[in-house]
XYZ file of C-alpha atoms in Angstrom:
224
model
C -38.563 -16.205 7.620
C -38.699 -12.517 6.830
C -41.665 -11.003 4.997
C -41.812 -7.872 2.908
C -38.035 -7.348 2.780
C -36.708 -6.356 -0.667
C -35.069 -9.322 -2.367
C -31.729 -7.522 -2.705
C -31.658 -6.949 1.057
C -32.351 -10.648 1.594
C -29.652 -11.613 -0.883
C -27.187 -9.235 0.766
C -27.891 -10.897 4.129
C -27.180 -14.306 2.606
C -23.949 -13.080 1.010
C -22.778 -11.581 4.310
C -23.336 -14.802 6.268
C -22.357 -17.423 3.717
C -19.205 -19.428 4.374
C -18.761 -22.125 1.741
C -16.122 -24.706 2.738
C -13.709 -26.355 0.338
C -14.992 -29.869 0.780
C -13.351 -31.459 -2.259
C -9.782 -32.646 -2.837
C -8.061 -33.059 -6.171
C -5.609 -35.922 -5.698
C -4.041 -35.249 -9.093
C -3.276 -31.586 -8.497
C -2.946 -31.921 -4.676
C -5.286 -29.085 -3.734
C -8.616 -28.504 -1.992
C -11.478 -26.693 -3.667
C -15.199 -26.042 -3.276
C -17.774 -27.546 -5.595
C -21.243 -26.386 -6.545
C -22.605 -28.954 -4.093
C -20.514 -27.472 -1.249
C -21.932 -24.017 -1.963
C -25.507 -25.312 -2.163
C -25.304 -27.176 1.146
C -23.834 -24.142 2.901
C -26.374 -21.677 1.496
C -29.576 -23.689 2.039
C -30.113 -22.686 5.714
C -29.444 -19.031 4.917
C -31.923 -19.078 2.052
C -34.570 -20.490 4.371
C -33.882 -17.836 6.994
C -34.350 -15.083 4.427
C -37.351 -16.516 2.620
C -35.572 -17.310 -0.624
C -35.987 -20.261 -2.970
C -33.064 -21.475 -5.108
C -33.581 -22.781 -8.629
C -30.917 -24.013 -11.056
C -31.212 -24.963 -14.702
C -28.921 -25.908 -17.588
C -29.143 -25.506 -21.322
C -26.831 -26.395 -24.187
C -25.826 -23.425 -26.345
C -23.756 -23.310 -29.522
C -21.088 -20.609 -29.649
C -19.187 -20.632 -32.915
C -18.489 -24.294 -33.589
C -18.347 -25.424 -29.948
C -21.050 -26.425 -27.508
C -21.273 -24.893 -24.046
C -23.360 -25.670 -21.001
C -25.119 -22.513 -19.806
C -26.109 -22.735 -16.147
C -28.600 -20.274 -14.685
C -28.974 -19.876 -10.923
C -31.979 -17.961 -9.611
C -33.194 -16.987 -6.139
C -36.865 -16.196 -5.737
C -38.541 -14.439 -2.815
C -41.264 -16.881 -1.734
C -43.542 -14.045 -0.576
C -43.230 -11.423 -3.308
C -42.124 -13.580 -6.238
C -39.230 -11.219 -6.984
C -36.163 -12.931 -8.379
C -32.473 -12.381 -9.099
C -30.431 -14.625 -11.347
C -26.967 -15.098 -12.820
C -25.640 -17.345 -15.589
C -22.273 -18.865 -16.463
C -20.886 -20.891 -19.354
C -18.603 -23.929 -19.364
C -17.401 -25.564 -22.542
C -17.535 -29.274 -23.171
C -14.068 -30.649 -23.878
C -13.278 -31.453 -27.496
C -11.354 -34.542 -26.394
C -13.153 -37.029 -24.169
C -10.446 -39.614 -23.478
C -11.264 -41.520 -20.300
C -14.763 -40.014 -20.002
C -18.068 -40.856 -21.672
C -20.336 -38.116 -23.036
C -22.539 -37.949 -19.942
C -19.486 -37.456 -17.704
C -18.150 -34.684 -19.941
C -21.494 -32.864 -19.916
C -21.857 -33.386 -16.169
C -18.422 -31.909 -15.533
C -19.225 -28.851 -17.660
C -22.553 -28.448 -15.840
C -20.874 -28.597 -12.427
C -18.322 -25.952 -13.417
C -20.955 -23.665 -14.939
C -23.223 -23.969 -11.900
C -20.341 -23.300 -9.538
C -19.390 -20.056 -11.257
C -23.014 -18.954 -11.523
C -23.373 -19.598 -7.771
C -20.148 -17.674 -7.169
C -21.548 -14.694 -9.016
C -24.916 -14.751 -7.295
C -23.587 -15.185 -3.770
C -20.426 -13.055 -4.148
C -17.964 -15.906 -3.587
C -14.412 -14.988 -4.590
C -12.583 -17.984 -6.043
C -9.781 -15.981 -7.658
C -7.122 -17.580 -5.482
C -8.542 -21.097 -5.547
C -6.489 -23.713 -7.325
C -9.213 -24.616 -9.800
C -9.359 -21.128 -11.320
C -7.194 -19.582 -14.041
C -5.558 -16.831 -11.963
C -2.230 -18.623 -12.463
C -2.725 -18.531 -16.215
C -3.423 -14.799 -16.188
C -0.382 -14.131 -14.007
C 1.842 -16.265 -16.230
C 0.598 -14.370 -19.261
C 1.350 -11.049 -17.575
C 4.841 -12.221 -16.585
C 5.527 -13.357 -20.134
C 4.418 -9.981 -21.488
C 6.695 -8.199 -19.014
C 9.623 -10.391 -19.975
C 9.093 -9.625 -23.654
C 9.073 -5.886 -22.929
C 12.381 -6.137 -21.070
C 14.020 -8.121 -23.861
C 12.846 -5.620 -26.470
C 14.362 -2.795 -24.424
C 17.653 -4.631 -23.802
C 18.273 -7.146 -26.602
C 20.845 -9.840 -25.890
C 22.647 -12.550 -27.806
C 20.090 -15.149 -26.846
C 17.106 -12.907 -27.551
C 15.845 -15.039 -30.460
C 15.695 -18.213 -28.371
C 14.275 -16.248 -25.459
C 11.566 -14.831 -27.687
C 10.605 -18.310 -28.905
C 10.378 -19.514 -25.323
C 8.335 -16.484 -24.345
C 5.911 -17.187 -27.181
C 5.647 -20.820 -26.082
C 4.924 -19.741 -22.491
C 2.341 -17.272 -23.735
C 0.684 -19.968 -25.870
C 0.518 -22.245 -22.828
C -1.003 -19.464 -20.730
C -3.640 -18.785 -23.381
C -4.474 -22.484 -23.564
C -4.752 -22.679 -19.764
C -7.230 -19.810 -19.855
C -9.181 -21.440 -22.673
C -9.638 -24.794 -20.942
C -9.774 -23.409 -17.379
C -6.671 -25.298 -16.236
C -5.077 -24.410 -12.901
C -1.383 -23.946 -12.202
C -1.423 -26.996 -9.962
C -2.876 -29.149 -12.743
C -0.223 -27.948 -15.178
C 2.586 -28.530 -12.679
C 1.290 -32.041 -12.071
C 1.211 -32.690 -15.823
C 4.811 -31.470 -16.080
C 5.763 -34.156 -13.595
C 3.728 -36.915 -15.229
C 4.628 -36.172 -18.844
C 8.128 -34.679 -18.618
C 9.476 -35.476 -15.155
C 9.801 -31.754 -14.412
C 8.682 -29.757 -11.376
C 6.716 -27.079 -13.254
C 6.375 -25.390 -16.628
C 9.352 -23.094 -15.991
C 11.612 -26.158 -16.122
C 10.371 -27.256 -19.552
C 12.228 -26.698 -22.784
C 10.641 -24.594 -25.519
C 9.646 -27.755 -27.381
C 8.133 -29.289 -24.265
C 6.161 -26.110 -23.581
C 4.720 -26.228 -27.098
C 3.849 -29.906 -26.712
C 2.161 -29.244 -23.377
C 0.074 -26.421 -24.841
C -0.941 -28.558 -27.827
C -2.049 -31.482 -25.651
C -3.220 -29.697 -22.499
C -6.963 -30.252 -22.896
C -6.570 -33.925 -23.824
C -4.089 -34.648 -21.030
C -6.279 -33.013 -18.373
C -9.296 -34.990 -19.614
C -7.132 -38.113 -19.463
C -6.124 -37.447 -15.868
C -9.693 -36.575 -14.826
C -10.959 -39.767 -16.367
C -8.257 -41.825 -14.703
C -8.855 -40.273 -11.290
C -12.628 -40.961 -11.101
């Protein structure tokens, strides 16, 4: 254990050495991902080597009319008492089909802790399947498509615009609930018999966006 080293130097050493495996598998979405527990198990030996203590805490906060779990992750230098911390929020689902209240809160806590750990230990999950990168990209693609149609209007521009709006609404909803592209594609298969959202009709896209949070909660509840 090192003594007298500034806490940011110790934290930098941990960040440089940390390799957090993706030890979890989502059978519904067919992808691997890392959980908060995976990160914690991987970082424990490195914290010990650098004289750091890890502390995590949760609190329920009200934002607008919705409740969020706020997770705070802190590392403390055991010699100097210096500390560094980060926080992250995860919202409890409005619909709890298939899950009791403790499961819903526990899921929100796990997500919040994971993203707080990501921030503290510089873990990049942007390309992991349980992030909303797909939603952001879909939103960007929809915006680009709208720009092209405005520049070169066609006979089917009205229908195209309605579809674009439906795709954009779905993308916004994916961002809101933190749904991954893999989860949405799986829902397309379960609910509509389609490969992915691009194969859905405008009406089906709107229905998917309207029910996304409830359907994901339903699948999560059924898969545990």
